[in-house]
Amino acid sequence: MATDDKDLFKKIVSHAKEYGFVYPSSEIYDGLQAVYDYGPYGAELKKNLKDIWWQSMTRLHANVVGLDAAIFMHPLTWKASGHVDSFNDPMIDNKDSKKRYRADTLIEDWAARLEAEGKPEKAQALVTEMNQLLEAENLTELRELIVREGISCPLSGTTNWTEVRQFNLMFSTEVGSVAEDASKIYLRPETAQGIFVNFLNVQKTARMKVPFGIAQIGKAFRNEIVARQFIFRMREFEQMEMQFFVRPGTEMDWYEQWRETRLRWHKALGIPAESLRIHPHEKLAHYANAALDIEFKFPFGFKEVEGIHSRTDFDLRSHQELSRKKQQYFDPELDENGKPYGNYIPYVVETSIGADRLFLMLLCSAYREETTGEGEEQKSRTYLKLHPALAPVKAAIFPLVKKDGLAEKAMAIYNELRHDFNLIYEEQQSIGKRYARQDQIGTPFCIAVDYDTMENDTVTIRYRDTMEQKRVPISALREEIGREVSAANIFKNL
RNA sequence: GCGAAAGUAGCUCAGCUGGUAGAGCGCGACCUUGCCAAGGUCGAGGUCGCGGGUUCGAACCCCGUCUUUCGCUCCA
């Protein structure tokens, strides 16, 4: 990343900490890598984002309903989903080139080379042996195999290898009261499986008809090999996923439709179109037949914020096989031949967005540094240009000075409006300083009580983005602010 | 995990050839203040990341360690 962008990102990270948005976890003990805590304003902002997502999914789409499934799930869930088998990569390092490889791909590449050299039997034997060792999770023998076959590092050309180590994606923990062999359970690495295992429960009890969707917000946990870029990649994070169940064969239409719907959603939050792009996946995960990322231009480059996957019937089908419970849906609608579509396992289109990445996107997109005036008069101003519906604090109320009853008047207004909006009352220091502080946490409106207020019950509203002021009657405040901070302003652009 | 750099007040940093820690901003109280980080007075806040060594004496020199940042490897 360019130096300017690096500086900008550093500023955003320290702004986040300095003004109560995001703190490093367990900071007094020197922190815990790749874990972060949300402060007062961060918690509000994140909650607002989750609310907007939840409402736009479940309220704006009549055929999408919500779910809140547990983080702990039966261990077989992760067998069915493929997480146990597909995301346990054996890693090995070459001590000379300092490069790290997946041991299995290293061996496979070597086998491909043998085959190219006209030794297909040898290549086949190598792969077979590797698979046996992987199956048995015998990492010591796997290393022996690499050394014995003289497999060398493509870069250094040496066979100076470290031990093979297992990198597990999933966090495991113990559940006390289940049978001994099943007592190891995992913290879910994605919320999606909670939706899949409840597919029929939801379909039957909420009387849903395909096509329909199930939305869920929840924590998920992944052991990343490197966890960097602030809250972009965390070990504990929050996902907002929606699994949309469709008739087989129609999945690509829905895939495209959700791509457009989700792209519109990001723009409605105030993200400029040029900061967003679609990145289709070349290499697909084991469960998908089409996948794309919606990427945002972070200071460290275009990176994924949301993923849209056509997951086929992979998940429901594997759950059906492993649980021996039918995951079928009977579709009574008639096809072109006048016959019902009948029983089938639905296909799934997934939209999956990281709440923390969304948060970071909004923070990066809202962060503004501006200088006003010239020469001696030059001043700089930092503010967060957040949509009023998302801003953590909706309005701040100040008395112009702390005497002549202005403070009491301002406090009365605060008390009257605090049930409707998240407000801050401040009377310390100069009013300019108070405006600046509110700008830094993105408060869209500041209400000042001055001497005119004492005469005619009007106050000034000062707008964060323009710093302009408007005089309004106290009685109009609730409606004035309410109109601006309403989530409907976002929904109407969807 | 490897390589590089950095850790001193809430933040940004200064601290000379080793002599027991400072500034600006911020924060709190009071005064002043008729609208964009104004001024004054007072105040809180630091075992200089941690452990060991050298030395009469270590923020400073040496060793170790932890954490963070950046690069490389993995990433649904």
XYZ file of C-alpha atoms (C1' of nucleotides) in Angstrom:
570
model
C 0.000 0.000 0.000
C 1.153 3.511 -0.742
C 2.622 5.573 2.076
C -0.288 8.023 2.055
C -2.809 5.228 2.323
C -0.774 3.555 5.046
C -0.772 6.814 7.000
C -4.477 7.222 6.435
C -5.178 3.722 7.705
C -3.000 4.307 10.762
C -4.931 7.483 11.468
C -8.243 5.695 11.159
C -7.094 2.937 13.526
C -5.894 5.400 16.150
C -8.998 7.531 15.699
C -11.072 4.421 16.349
C -9.257 3.808 19.606
C -8.953 7.415 20.711
C -12.643 8.170 20.325
C -14.149 5.029 21.800
C -14.911 2.915 18.734
C -12.490 -0.031 18.852
C -9.898 -1.071 21.444
C -7.370 -3.907 21.248
C -8.613 -6.804 23.370
C -7.101 -7.272 26.845
C -4.931 -4.241 26.249
C -3.680 -3.976 29.837
C -2.079 -7.399 29.357
C -0.416 -6.264 26.114
C -3.327 -7.353 24.004
C -4.418 -10.559 22.349
C -3.539 -10.863 18.709
C -6.370 -10.378 16.243
C -9.048 -9.803 18.868
C -10.679 -6.424 19.422
C -13.323 -4.869 21.641
C -15.910 -2.303 20.618
C -16.141 0.843 22.741
C -19.250 2.922 23.459
C -19.510 4.579 20.038
C -18.271 1.510 18.183
C -20.875 -0.638 19.869
C -23.609 1.821 18.854
C -22.394 2.022 15.266
C -22.103 -1.742 14.952
C -25.543 -2.229 16.443
C -27.025 0.280 14.006
C -25.410 -1.555 11.096
C -26.733 -4.886 12.283
C -30.198 -3.416 12.761
C -30.235 -1.952 9.259
C -29.136 -5.289 7.805
C -31.641 -7.278 9.836
C -34.484 -4.960 8.978
C -33.681 -4.795 5.301
C -33.478 -8.592 5.138
C -36.467 -9.590 7.205
C -38.748 -6.602 6.758
C -38.128 -5.548 3.186
C -38.217 -9.079 1.841
C -41.490 -10.730 2.754
C -39.991 -14.164 2.084
C -36.988 -13.822 4.404
C -37.284 -14.682 8.093
C -34.826 -14.506 10.958
C -33.113 -17.134 13.101
C -30.767 -17.122 16.065
C -29.063 -20.519 16.193
C -26.500 -21.464 18.832
C -22.744 -21.189 18.410
C -22.266 -24.759 19.688
C -23.433 -27.395 17.266
C -23.333 -31.162 17.107
C -19.824 -32.238 15.960
C -21.245 -34.069 12.946
C -22.404 -30.722 11.584
C -18.821 -29.898 10.671
C -18.246 -33.337 9.225
C -21.232 -32.772 6.942
C -20.246 -29.240 6.000
C -16.776 -30.373 4.992
C -15.000 -28.169 7.509
C -13.395 -31.065 9.356
C -11.899 -32.572 6.197
C -11.307 -29.607 3.942
C -9.891 -27.011 6.274
C -7.193 -28.866 8.178
C -4.175 -28.057 6.132
C -0.808 -29.690 6.847
C 1.876 -27.004 6.516
C 5.616 -27.350 6.050
C 8.390 -24.745 5.846
C 11.584 -24.818 3.861
C 14.329 -23.626 6.174
C 16.439 -22.159 3.381
C 13.927 -20.228 1.331
C 11.773 -19.500 4.409
C 8.777 -20.341 2.269
C 5.760 -22.126 3.650
C 3.858 -24.728 1.704
C 0.842 -26.893 2.151
C 2.415 -30.325 2.412
C -0.323 -31.932 0.325
C -0.042 -29.476 -2.579
C 3.736 -29.808 -2.448
C 3.441 -33.559 -2.918
C 0.715 -33.237 -5.554
C 2.834 -30.816 -7.573
C 5.730 -33.239 -7.343
C 3.503 -36.059 -8.532
C 2.377 -33.943 -11.477
C 6.022 -33.436 -12.362
C 6.705 -37.177 -12.197
C 3.769 -37.763 -14.484
C 5.084 -35.185 -16.953
C 8.393 -37.014 -16.882
C 6.608 -40.167 -17.935
C 6.416 -41.910 -14.573
C 2.666 -42.074 -13.977
C 2.844 -45.213 -11.798
C 5.307 -43.594 -9.448
C 3.170 -40.454 -9.321
C 0.069 -42.490 -8.555
C 1.814 -44.423 -5.797
C 3.002 -41.187 -4.235
C -0.464 -39.654 -4.161
C -1.998 -42.834 -2.800
C 0.498 -43.001 0.026
C -0.011 -39.332 0.815
C -3.763 -39.770 1.027
C -3.355 -42.692 3.398
C -1.112 -40.647 5.645
C -3.458 -37.665 5.541
C -6.364 -39.911 6.410
C -4.418 -41.286 9.378
C -3.292 -37.767 10.289
C 0.243 -39.074 10.430
C 2.237 -35.892 10.028
C 5.594 -37.415 10.972
C 5.337 -39.999 8.205
C 4.131 -37.321 5.805
C 7.378 -35.446 6.365
C 9.295 -38.705 5.952
C 7.558 -39.188 2.612
C 8.612 -35.731 1.426
C 12.206 -36.305 2.517
C 12.373 -39.862 1.146
C 11.062 -38.827 -2.263
C 13.610 -36.017 -2.353
C 10.888 -33.429 -2.873
C 12.624 -30.079 -2.947
C 11.563 -26.503 -2.485
C 10.828 -24.927 -5.884
C 12.597 -21.769 -4.751
C 15.696 -22.867 -2.859
C 15.882 -26.302 -4.435
C 16.807 -27.839 -1.071
C 15.158 -30.521 1.008
C 15.845 -28.785 4.296
C 12.302 -29.053 5.712
C 10.754 -28.316 9.097
C 8.267 -30.655 10.745
C 4.808 -30.838 9.201
C 2.344 -28.949 11.343
C -1.415 -28.996 11.314
C -3.214 -25.704 10.952
C -6.729 -26.081 12.212
C -9.312 -23.636 11.063
C -11.772 -24.417 13.822
C -11.494 -23.731 17.534
C -12.424 -26.699 19.619
C -13.658 -26.884 23.169
C -15.101 -29.449 25.533
C -18.690 -30.042 26.431
C -18.855 -31.855 29.723
C -21.932 -33.951 29.793
C -21.954 -35.622 26.389
C -20.466 -39.041 25.704
C -16.704 -39.241 25.899
C -15.980 -39.633 22.215
C -18.216 -36.726 21.265
C -17.162 -34.345 24.004
C -14.944 -32.317 21.713
C -17.044 -29.727 19.962
C -16.216 -26.763 17.788
C -17.005 -23.105 17.910
C -18.779 -22.529 14.627
C -16.573 -21.183 11.821
C -19.648 -19.909 9.967
C -23.221 -19.229 10.997
C -24.623 -20.833 7.852
C -24.786 -24.374 9.251
C -27.155 -23.281 12.012
C -29.479 -22.178 9.246
C -29.127 -25.401 7.245
C -29.822 -27.720 10.141
C -32.931 -25.677 10.925
C -34.108 -25.503 7.347
C -37.139 -27.731 7.829
C -37.996 -26.348 11.264
C -38.228 -22.870 9.834
C -39.943 -23.919 6.629
C -42.654 -25.780 8.497
C -43.216 -23.553 11.515
C -43.129 -20.233 9.668
C -45.029 -21.881 6.767
C -42.499 -20.738 4.178
C -42.653 -21.626 0.500
C -39.608 -21.943 -1.743
C -38.137 -19.537 -2.695
C -37.504 -18.196 0.790
C -34.588 -17.087 2.921
C -33.356 -17.410 6.504
C -31.254 -14.603 7.948
C -28.981 -14.756 10.952
C -26.510 -12.519 12.747
C -23.953 -14.151 14.986
C -20.405 -14.676 16.116
C -18.128 -17.094 14.299
C -14.580 -18.210 15.068
C -11.632 -19.033 12.849
C -7.988 -19.695 13.492
C -6.350 -17.628 10.809
C -2.723 -18.176 10.003
C -2.107 -14.480 9.917
C -4.606 -12.152 11.423
C -3.890 -8.581 10.435
C -5.379 -5.335 9.166
C -7.058 -4.308 12.399
C -10.636 -5.617 12.605
C -10.557 -6.778 8.975
C -9.400 -10.248 9.910
C -10.189 -11.363 13.443
C -10.255 -14.714 15.175
C -13.633 -13.923 16.696
C -15.935 -12.057 14.359
C -19.555 -11.494 13.553
C -21.308 -12.642 10.434
C -24.578 -11.564 8.912
C -25.681 -14.377 6.653
C -28.792 -15.073 4.665
C -29.373 -18.437 3.019
C -31.926 -18.312 0.256
C -33.552 -21.610 -0.716
C -34.580 -21.968 -4.340
C -35.889 -24.485 -6.815
C -32.993 -26.368 -8.472
C -32.125 -24.865 -11.824
C -33.182 -21.349 -10.833
C -30.149 -20.671 -8.651
C -28.232 -18.578 -11.165
C -31.156 -16.157 -11.578
C -31.332 -15.711 -7.842
C -27.566 -15.443 -7.578
C -27.626 -12.515 -9.982
C -30.613 -10.951 -8.313
C -29.011 -11.039 -4.874
C -25.781 -9.655 -6.268
C -27.685 -6.575 -7.480
C -29.769 -6.282 -4.318
C -26.716 -6.392 -2.087
C -24.748 -3.954 -4.213
C -27.652 -1.480 -3.995
C -27.681 -1.940 -0.225
C -24.051 -0.895 0.141
C -24.627 2.173 -1.976
C -27.700 3.077 0.064
C -25.517 3.178 3.184
C -23.558 5.942 1.504
C -20.655 3.970 0.029
C -19.671 5.571 -3.301
C -20.046 3.293 -6.339
C -16.400 3.776 -7.348
C -15.253 2.360 -3.996
C -17.089 -0.900 -4.645
C -16.398 -3.649 -7.111
C -17.435 -7.195 -7.874
C -14.754 -9.854 -7.837
C -15.892 -13.214 -9.239
C -14.080 -16.267 -7.835
C -11.995 -18.338 -10.204
C -11.347 -21.107 -7.710
C -14.526 -22.280 -6.035
C -14.946 -23.769 -2.583
C -16.027 -27.392 -2.352
C -19.699 -26.483 -1.978
C -20.165 -23.768 -4.608
C -20.972 -23.612 -8.310
C -20.603 -19.823 -8.497
C -19.163 -17.253 -6.134
C -18.261 -13.588 -6.027
C -17.073 -11.033 -3.539
C -18.316 -7.508 -3.127
C -15.101 -5.639 -2.455
C -14.514 -2.210 -0.955
C -11.529 -0.010 -1.621
C -9.929 0.001 1.823
C -6.756 2.066 2.325
C -4.937 -1.283 2.050
C -6.590 -2.126 -1.279
C -9.809 -3.617 -2.612
C -10.834 -6.346 -0.151
C -13.862 -8.557 0.387
C -16.684 -7.229 2.534
C -19.456 -9.544 1.431
C -19.514 -12.872 -0.356
C -22.321 -14.192 -2.515
C -22.220 -17.908 -3.192
C -24.360 -20.317 -5.052
C -23.951 -23.234 -2.656
C -25.964 -25.745 -4.670
C -27.656 -28.426 -2.564
C -24.305 -29.480 -1.105
C -25.033 -28.615 2.531
C -28.605 -29.876 2.774
C -27.655 -33.015 0.884
C -24.733 -33.821 3.182
C -26.821 -33.158 6.259
C -29.465 -35.464 4.852
C -26.889 -38.203 4.268
C -25.182 -37.899 7.617
C -28.285 -37.380 9.769
C -30.465 -39.749 7.721
C -33.235 -37.161 7.974
C -34.789 -36.112 4.711
C -34.140 -32.476 3.878
C -36.712 -32.372 1.106
C -39.283 -29.791 0.254
C -42.521 -30.591 -1.538
C -43.168 -27.961 -4.171
C -46.886 -27.977 -5.112
C -46.497 -25.426 -7.906
C -47.129 -26.722 -11.376
C -44.430 -26.919 -14.026
C -45.003 -26.259 -17.760
C -46.483 -29.735 -18.110
C -49.061 -29.028 -15.453
C -47.428 -31.355 -12.940
C -46.245 -30.349 -9.480
C -42.505 -29.835 -9.116
C -42.758 -32.315 -6.242
C -40.047 -33.303 -3.789
C -36.547 -31.937 -4.041
C -33.635 -30.697 -1.966
C -33.549 -26.946 -2.555
C -30.518 -25.159 -3.926
C -29.089 -22.352 -1.847
C -27.850 -18.867 -2.662
C -25.930 -17.324 0.217
C -25.211 -13.715 1.021
C -22.628 -13.478 3.756
C -21.250 -10.227 5.105
C -18.827 -9.643 7.952
C -20.306 -7.173 10.432
C -16.820 -6.099 11.468
C -15.690 -5.594 7.884
C -18.838 -3.629 7.201
C -18.031 -1.516 10.250
C -14.482 -0.933 9.020
C -15.762 -0.053 5.561
C -18.102 2.563 6.998
C -15.375 3.972 9.202
C -12.895 4.237 6.314
C -15.508 5.672 4.027
C -16.715 8.223 6.582
C -13.346 9.464 7.843
C -12.658 13.044 6.726
C -9.841 15.446 7.362
C -10.448 18.947 6.090
C -8.591 22.193 6.365
C -10.426 25.489 6.339
C -9.107 29.060 6.154
C -5.695 30.171 5.005
C -2.346 31.163 6.470
C -2.559 32.012 10.147
C -6.272 31.294 10.140
C -5.836 27.766 8.807
C -7.528 25.113 10.871
C -8.045 21.438 10.383
C -11.121 19.462 11.190
C -11.614 15.723 11.504
C -15.078 14.277 11.286
C -16.957 11.099 10.443
C -19.410 11.592 7.626
C -21.748 8.787 8.639
C -25.319 8.551 7.457
C -27.466 10.011 10.296
C -29.321 6.708 10.562
C -26.008 4.955 11.310
C -24.293 7.573 13.493
C -23.733 6.320 17.067
C -24.988 9.528 18.639
C -27.830 11.325 16.889
C -27.542 14.773 18.446
C -25.656 16.722 21.092
C -27.170 19.520 23.147
C -25.085 22.452 24.388
C -25.775 25.627 26.295
C -23.840 28.449 24.632
C -22.479 29.446 28.027
C -22.871 27.905 31.417
C -24.809 30.713 33.119
C -28.045 32.703 33.075
C -30.130 29.548 33.057
C -28.940 28.372 29.619
C -27.593 25.098 30.996
C -30.885 24.310 32.742
C -32.802 25.070 29.552
C -30.503 22.836 27.522
C -30.793 20.042 30.084
C -34.599 20.271 29.865
C -34.436 19.749 26.093
C -32.057 16.827 26.591
C -34.433 15.198 29.046
C -37.341 15.665 26.701
C -35.658 14.042 23.696
C -33.531 11.347 25.305
C -36.272 8.747 25.087
C -36.364 9.123 21.308
C -32.703 9.436 20.380
C -29.230 8.607 21.630
C -28.127 12.065 22.823
C -25.169 13.711 24.505
C -25.393 16.734 26.782
C -22.220 18.787 27.216
C -21.474 22.074 28.927
C -17.721 21.940 29.535
C -15.223 24.170 27.772
C -15.896 26.283 24.738
C -18.685 25.526 22.350
C -16.192 25.203 19.472
C -14.442 22.402 21.268
C -17.729 20.658 21.890
C -18.636 20.890 18.187
C -15.227 19.431 17.280
C -15.650 16.506 19.670
C -19.020 15.620 18.215
C -17.598 15.808 14.681
C -15.007 13.242 15.655
C -17.588 10.668 16.641
C -19.833 11.531 13.701
C -22.780 13.130 15.524
C -24.834 14.648 12.704
C -26.577 17.410 14.682
C -25.609 19.789 17.469
C -28.277 21.805 19.184
C -27.234 25.057 20.864
C -29.232 26.914 23.471
C -28.450 30.657 23.375
C -29.974 33.890 24.700
C -32.606 33.941 21.962
C -33.806 30.573 23.251
C -34.668 32.208 26.559
C -36.794 34.769 24.668
C -38.626 32.709 22.064
C -37.977 28.955 22.634
C -35.947 28.479 19.476
C -32.545 26.799 19.198
C -29.910 26.422 16.503
C -29.215 23.117 14.803
C -25.687 22.862 13.494
C -25.046 20.339 10.733
C -21.909 18.231 10.961
C -21.056 18.084 7.264
C -21.518 21.746 6.368
C -21.106 23.339 9.815
C -24.070 25.505 8.860
C -26.750 26.423 11.353
C -30.495 26.663 11.176
C -32.833 28.175 13.730
C -35.798 26.004 14.718
C -38.424 26.027 17.482
C -37.755 23.572 20.318
C -41.145 22.019 19.587
C -39.961 21.053 16.082
C -36.795 19.248 17.209
C -38.254 15.791 17.624
C -39.690 15.750 14.133
C -36.675 17.464 12.561
C -34.162 14.996 13.987
C -36.484 12.026 13.701
C -36.920 12.571 9.988
C -33.164 12.733 9.386
C -32.107 9.740 11.464
C -34.818 7.410 10.240
C -33.647 4.158 8.646
C -36.369 4.745 6.055
C -33.941 7.175 4.383
C -31.739 4.200 3.613
C -34.537 1.763 2.787
C -36.107 4.060 0.211
C -32.910 3.784 -1.868
C -33.049 0.009 -2.010
C 6.495 -19.440 11.652
C 10.611 -16.434 9.248
C 12.740 -11.493 8.312
C 12.797 -6.119 9.481
C 11.419 -1.980 12.602
C 9.332 -0.024 17.033
C 7.778 0.036 22.474
C 8.871 6.762 27.571
C 1.907 10.342 30.509
C -4.673 9.155 27.354
C -2.272 10.921 22.283
C 2.219 12.849 19.500
C 6.982 12.869 20.894
C 11.813 14.989 23.414
C 15.343 13.059 26.799
C 23.127 14.974 24.917
C 29.334 11.253 26.136
C 25.026 6.584 31.448
C 23.800 10.907 36.864
C 16.928 8.597 39.498
C 11.725 11.953 33.609
C 9.945 16.517 30.405
C 6.970 19.339 26.490
C 2.689 20.125 23.465
C -2.085 18.485 22.936
C -5.864 16.013 25.609
C -8.426 15.135 30.466
C -10.827 17.110 35.464
C -12.257 21.469 38.805
C -12.847 26.708 39.156
C -12.775 31.568 36.759
C -13.475 33.973 32.092
C -16.253 33.321 27.494
C -22.700 35.991 22.933
C -21.147 30.014 18.140
C -16.623 26.436 15.625
C -10.303 22.809 19.228
C -10.035 31.025 22.754
C -7.564 32.672 27.725
C -6.178 32.143 33.082
C -5.377 29.365 37.806
C -5.064 24.724 40.000
C -4.932 19.436 39.471
C -4.803 14.112 38.156
C -1.720 10.971 35.283
C 4.750 7.437 34.181
C 8.266 0.885 38.679
C 10.549 4.576 30.673
C 6.934 -3.124 27.712
C 8.876 -7.145 31.031
C 13.164 -10.092 33.148
C 18.256 -10.466 33.846
C 23.383 -8.550 33.292
C 27.418 -4.629 33.258
C 28.095 -0.220 36.513
C 28.914 3.538 42.453
C 24.639 4.717 39.286
C 20.692 2.347 33.446
C 15.021 5.177 29.866
C 20.098 5.172 27.629
C 25.053 -0.161 27.122
C 24.627 -5.961 26.685
C 21.530 -10.594 26.676
C 16.791 -12.725 26.824
C 11.586 -12.262 26.461
C 6.677 -10.213 25.315
C 3.692 -7.100 22.361
C 2.718 -4.144 18.113
C 3.558 -2.641 12.955
C 5.339 -3.944 7.982
C 6.795 -7.900 4.311
C 6.461 -13.383 3.033
C 3.558 -18.220 3.539
C -2.511 -19.768 4.299
C -7.467 -17.883 3.754
C -14.558 -20.391 2.571
